[in-house]
Short mmCIF file of C-alpha atoms in Angstrom, two decimals:
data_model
loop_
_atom_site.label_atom_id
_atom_site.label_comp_id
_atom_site.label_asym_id
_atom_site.label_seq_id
_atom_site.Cartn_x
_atom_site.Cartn_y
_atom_site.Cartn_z
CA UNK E 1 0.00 0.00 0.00
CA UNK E 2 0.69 3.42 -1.08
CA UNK E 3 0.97 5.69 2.12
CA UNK E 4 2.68 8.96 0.25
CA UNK E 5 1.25 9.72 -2.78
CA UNK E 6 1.15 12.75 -5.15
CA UNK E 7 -2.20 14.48 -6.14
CA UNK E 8 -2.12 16.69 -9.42
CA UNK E 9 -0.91 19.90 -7.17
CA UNK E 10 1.83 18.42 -5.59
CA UNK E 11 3.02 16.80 -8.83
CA UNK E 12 3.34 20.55 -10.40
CA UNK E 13 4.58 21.86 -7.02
CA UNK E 14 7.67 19.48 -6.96
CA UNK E 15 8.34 20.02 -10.64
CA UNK E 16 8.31 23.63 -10.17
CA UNK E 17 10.33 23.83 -7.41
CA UNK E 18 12.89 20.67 -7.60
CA UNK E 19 11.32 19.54 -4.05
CA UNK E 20 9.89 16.07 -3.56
CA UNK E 21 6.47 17.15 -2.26
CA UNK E 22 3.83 13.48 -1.31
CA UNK E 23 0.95 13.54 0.26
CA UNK E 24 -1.09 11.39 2.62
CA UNK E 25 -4.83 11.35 2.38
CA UNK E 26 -8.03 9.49 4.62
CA UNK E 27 -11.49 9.35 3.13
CA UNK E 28 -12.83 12.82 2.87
CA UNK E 29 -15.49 14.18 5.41
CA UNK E 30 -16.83 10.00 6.47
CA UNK E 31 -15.22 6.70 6.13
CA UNK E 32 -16.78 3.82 4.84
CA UNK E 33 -18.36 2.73 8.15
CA UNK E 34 -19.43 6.35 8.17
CA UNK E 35 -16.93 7.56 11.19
CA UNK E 36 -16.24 11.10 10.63
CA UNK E 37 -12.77 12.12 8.99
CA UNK E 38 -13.24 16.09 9.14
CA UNK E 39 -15.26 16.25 12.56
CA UNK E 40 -15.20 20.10 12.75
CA UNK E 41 -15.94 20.70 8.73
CA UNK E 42 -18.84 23.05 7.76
CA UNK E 43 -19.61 25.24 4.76
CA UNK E 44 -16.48 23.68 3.69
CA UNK E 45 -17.85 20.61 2.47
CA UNK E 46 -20.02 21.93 -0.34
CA UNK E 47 -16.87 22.61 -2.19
CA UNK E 48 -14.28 20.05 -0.83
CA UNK E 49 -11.35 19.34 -3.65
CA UNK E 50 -11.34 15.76 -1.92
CA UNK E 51 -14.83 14.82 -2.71
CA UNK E 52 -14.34 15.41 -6.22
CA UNK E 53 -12.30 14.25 -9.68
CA UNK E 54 -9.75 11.50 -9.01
CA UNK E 55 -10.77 11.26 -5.06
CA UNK E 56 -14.09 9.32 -5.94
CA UNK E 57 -12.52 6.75 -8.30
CA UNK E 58 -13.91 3.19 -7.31
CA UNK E 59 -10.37 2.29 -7.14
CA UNK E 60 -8.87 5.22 -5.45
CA UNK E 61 -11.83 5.14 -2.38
CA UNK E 62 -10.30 1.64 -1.21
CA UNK E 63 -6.65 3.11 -0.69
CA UNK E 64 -7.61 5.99 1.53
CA UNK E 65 -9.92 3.75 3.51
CA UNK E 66 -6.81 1.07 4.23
CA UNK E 67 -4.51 4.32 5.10
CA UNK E 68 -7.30 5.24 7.39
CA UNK E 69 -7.54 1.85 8.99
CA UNK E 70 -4.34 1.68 9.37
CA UNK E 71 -4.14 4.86 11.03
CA UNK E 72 -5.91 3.82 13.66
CA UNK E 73 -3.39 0.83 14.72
CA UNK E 74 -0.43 1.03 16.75
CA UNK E 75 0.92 0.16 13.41
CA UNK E 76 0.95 3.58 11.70
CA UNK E 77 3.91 5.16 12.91
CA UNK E 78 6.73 2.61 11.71
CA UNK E 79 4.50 2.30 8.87
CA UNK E 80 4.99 5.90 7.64
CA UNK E 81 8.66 6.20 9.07
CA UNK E 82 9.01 3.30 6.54
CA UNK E 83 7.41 4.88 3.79
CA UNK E 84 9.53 8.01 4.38
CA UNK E 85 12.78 6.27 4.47
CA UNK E 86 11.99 4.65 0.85
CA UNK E 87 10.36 7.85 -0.97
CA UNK E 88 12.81 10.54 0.31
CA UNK E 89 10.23 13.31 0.95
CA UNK E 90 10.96 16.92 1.11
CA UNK E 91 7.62 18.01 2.47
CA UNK E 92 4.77 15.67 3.29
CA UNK E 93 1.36 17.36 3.18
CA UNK E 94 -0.84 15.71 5.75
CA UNK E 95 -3.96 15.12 4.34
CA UNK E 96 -5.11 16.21 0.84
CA UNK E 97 -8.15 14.44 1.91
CA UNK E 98 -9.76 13.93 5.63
CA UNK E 99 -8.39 15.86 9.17
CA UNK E 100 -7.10 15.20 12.25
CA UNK E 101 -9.79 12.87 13.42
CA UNK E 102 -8.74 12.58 16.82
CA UNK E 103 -5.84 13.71 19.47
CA UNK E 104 -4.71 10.37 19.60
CA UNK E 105 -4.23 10.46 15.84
CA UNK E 106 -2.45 13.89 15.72
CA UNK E 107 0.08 12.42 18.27
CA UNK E 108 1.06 9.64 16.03
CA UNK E 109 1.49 12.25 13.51
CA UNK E 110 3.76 14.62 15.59
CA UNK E 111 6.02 11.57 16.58
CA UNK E 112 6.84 10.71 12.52
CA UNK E 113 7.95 14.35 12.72
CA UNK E 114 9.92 14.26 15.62
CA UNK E 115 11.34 10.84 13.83
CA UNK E 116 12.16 12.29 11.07
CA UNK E 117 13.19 16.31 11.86
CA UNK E 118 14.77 16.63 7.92
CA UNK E 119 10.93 16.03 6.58
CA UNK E 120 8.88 18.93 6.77
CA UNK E 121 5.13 18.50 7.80
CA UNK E 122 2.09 21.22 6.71
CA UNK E 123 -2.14 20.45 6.55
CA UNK E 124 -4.71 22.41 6.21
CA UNK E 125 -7.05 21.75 9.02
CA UNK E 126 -10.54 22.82 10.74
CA UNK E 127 -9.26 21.38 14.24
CA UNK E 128 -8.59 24.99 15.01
CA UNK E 129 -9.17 24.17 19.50
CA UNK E 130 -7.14 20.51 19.20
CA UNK E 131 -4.50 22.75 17.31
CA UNK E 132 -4.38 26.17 19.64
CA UNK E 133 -3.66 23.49 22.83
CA UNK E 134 -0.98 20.91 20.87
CA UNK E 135 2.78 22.16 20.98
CA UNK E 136 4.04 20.94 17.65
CA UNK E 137 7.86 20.12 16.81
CA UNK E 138 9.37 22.96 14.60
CA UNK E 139 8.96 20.69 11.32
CA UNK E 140 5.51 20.68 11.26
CA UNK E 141 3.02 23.77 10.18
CA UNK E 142 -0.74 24.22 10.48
CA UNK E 143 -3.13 26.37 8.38
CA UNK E 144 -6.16 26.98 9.41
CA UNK E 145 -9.28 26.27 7.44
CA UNK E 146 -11.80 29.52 7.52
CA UNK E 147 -15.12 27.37 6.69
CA UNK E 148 -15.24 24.75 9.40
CA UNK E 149 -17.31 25.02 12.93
CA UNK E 150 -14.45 26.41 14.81
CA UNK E 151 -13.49 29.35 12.39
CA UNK E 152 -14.88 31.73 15.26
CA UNK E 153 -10.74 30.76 17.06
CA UNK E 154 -9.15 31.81 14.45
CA UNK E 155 -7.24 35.42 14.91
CA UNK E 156 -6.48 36.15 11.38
CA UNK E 157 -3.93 38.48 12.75
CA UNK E 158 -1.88 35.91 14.48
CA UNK E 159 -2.64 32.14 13.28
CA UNK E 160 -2.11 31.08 9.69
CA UNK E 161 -5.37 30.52 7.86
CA UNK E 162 -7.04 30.25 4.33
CA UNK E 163 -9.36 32.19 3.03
CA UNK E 164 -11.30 30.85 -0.71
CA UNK E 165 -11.81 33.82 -3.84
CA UNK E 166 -13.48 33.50 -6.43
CA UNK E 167 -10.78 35.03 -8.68
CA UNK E 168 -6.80 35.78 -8.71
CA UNK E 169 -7.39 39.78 -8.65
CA UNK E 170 -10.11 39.14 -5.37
CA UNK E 171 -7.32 37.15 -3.40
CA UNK E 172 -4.42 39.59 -4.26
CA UNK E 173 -6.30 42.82 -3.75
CA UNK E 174 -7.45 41.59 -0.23
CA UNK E 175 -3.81 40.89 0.78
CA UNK E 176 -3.69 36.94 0.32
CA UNK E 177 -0.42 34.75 -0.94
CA UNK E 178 -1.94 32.73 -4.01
CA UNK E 179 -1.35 29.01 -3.22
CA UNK E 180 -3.60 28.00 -5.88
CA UNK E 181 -1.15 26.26 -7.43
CA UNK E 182 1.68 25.74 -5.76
CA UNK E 183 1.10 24.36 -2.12
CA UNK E 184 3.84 25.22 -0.33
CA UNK E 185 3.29 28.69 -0.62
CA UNK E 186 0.91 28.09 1.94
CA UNK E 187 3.32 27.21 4.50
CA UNK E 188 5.72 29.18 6.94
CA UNK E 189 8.97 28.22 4.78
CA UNK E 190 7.42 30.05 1.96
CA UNK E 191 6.26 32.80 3.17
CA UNK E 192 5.81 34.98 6.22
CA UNK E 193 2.09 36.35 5.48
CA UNK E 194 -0.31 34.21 7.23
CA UNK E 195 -3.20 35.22 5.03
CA UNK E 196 -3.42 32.39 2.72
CA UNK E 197 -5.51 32.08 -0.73
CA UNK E 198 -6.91 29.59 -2.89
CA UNK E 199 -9.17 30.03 -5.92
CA UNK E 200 -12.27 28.17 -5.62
CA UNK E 201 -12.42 25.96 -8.10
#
């Protein structure tokens, strides 16, 4: 199984920048046995890049149900250490598809970053509360979501966050970083504005 993969972004991120960018991805918003992936998602789920294209191929849904199975055993983290020491990642974006589920979940994450501190970590997230009270090792970044049910924490000021436009000119002229198309200008390596953009598309 598959545990890093490469969705269409990350493919033209790493080309663009010489980086080798994977992902790793859990059913979107439910899993099969209808347990909820994204607990805190909202208004975001109307337009959810996950639930669409490529993510609802009958033989793509099977692979991020095992990687969410497996997620759950005491399993995962020597899984993924494994996976990192054969694929050589740059940057691993957690989750192109589903959220930190539970705290017991985002632990196993933080301890494959604290195994491996030359891999750098980023994900988008709506687990703004689990977030604000988790100290995270300095090779992992979070950006907040602004359509899930806990978008009232966020301090746009302060905490790194996302913000949809309908248009290029809409997200520049409001003072956004365009990560559209390349991902890792969402993340604190890239850039020092926390105001983060993407196109809705």
């Amino acid at each position: 199984m598959n545990l890093l993969t490469q969705n269409t972004k990350l493919k033209r991120t790493s080309k663009n920048l010489g980086l080798r960018v994977f992902n790793f991805g859990i059913p979107a918003y439910k899993s099969a046995s209808g347990k909820l992936t994204c607990p805190m998602a909202d208004a975001c789920v109307k337009f959810c890049y996950a639930k669409k294209g490529a993510y609802i191929w009958s033989n793509v849904q099977p692979a991020f149900e095992k990687r969410y199975q497996l997620s759950k055993t005491d399993k995962f983290v020597e899984a993924m250490n494994t996976e990192i020491r054969k694929k050589k990642p740059d940057y691993i974006r957690v989750h192109d598809s589903g959220d930190y589920y539970s705290r017991a979940y985002l632990q196993k994450w933080i301890q494959v970053a604290i195994h491996n501190p030359d891999v750098k970590f980023y994900s988008y997230t709506n687990m703004v509360d689990l977030m604000l009270n988790t100290s995270l090792p300095d090779n992992y970044d979070i950006i907040f979501s602004d359509s899930g049910k806990q978008k009232h924490l966020i301090n746009e000021k302060k905490h790194r966050h996302t913000k949809i436009f309908d248009s290029v000119d809409d997200l520049v002229n409001s003072g956004y970083v365009n990560a559209s198309k390349i991902d890792l200008y969402a993340t604190k390596w890239f850039s020092k504005n926390k105001k983060i953009g993407l196109v809705f598309h």
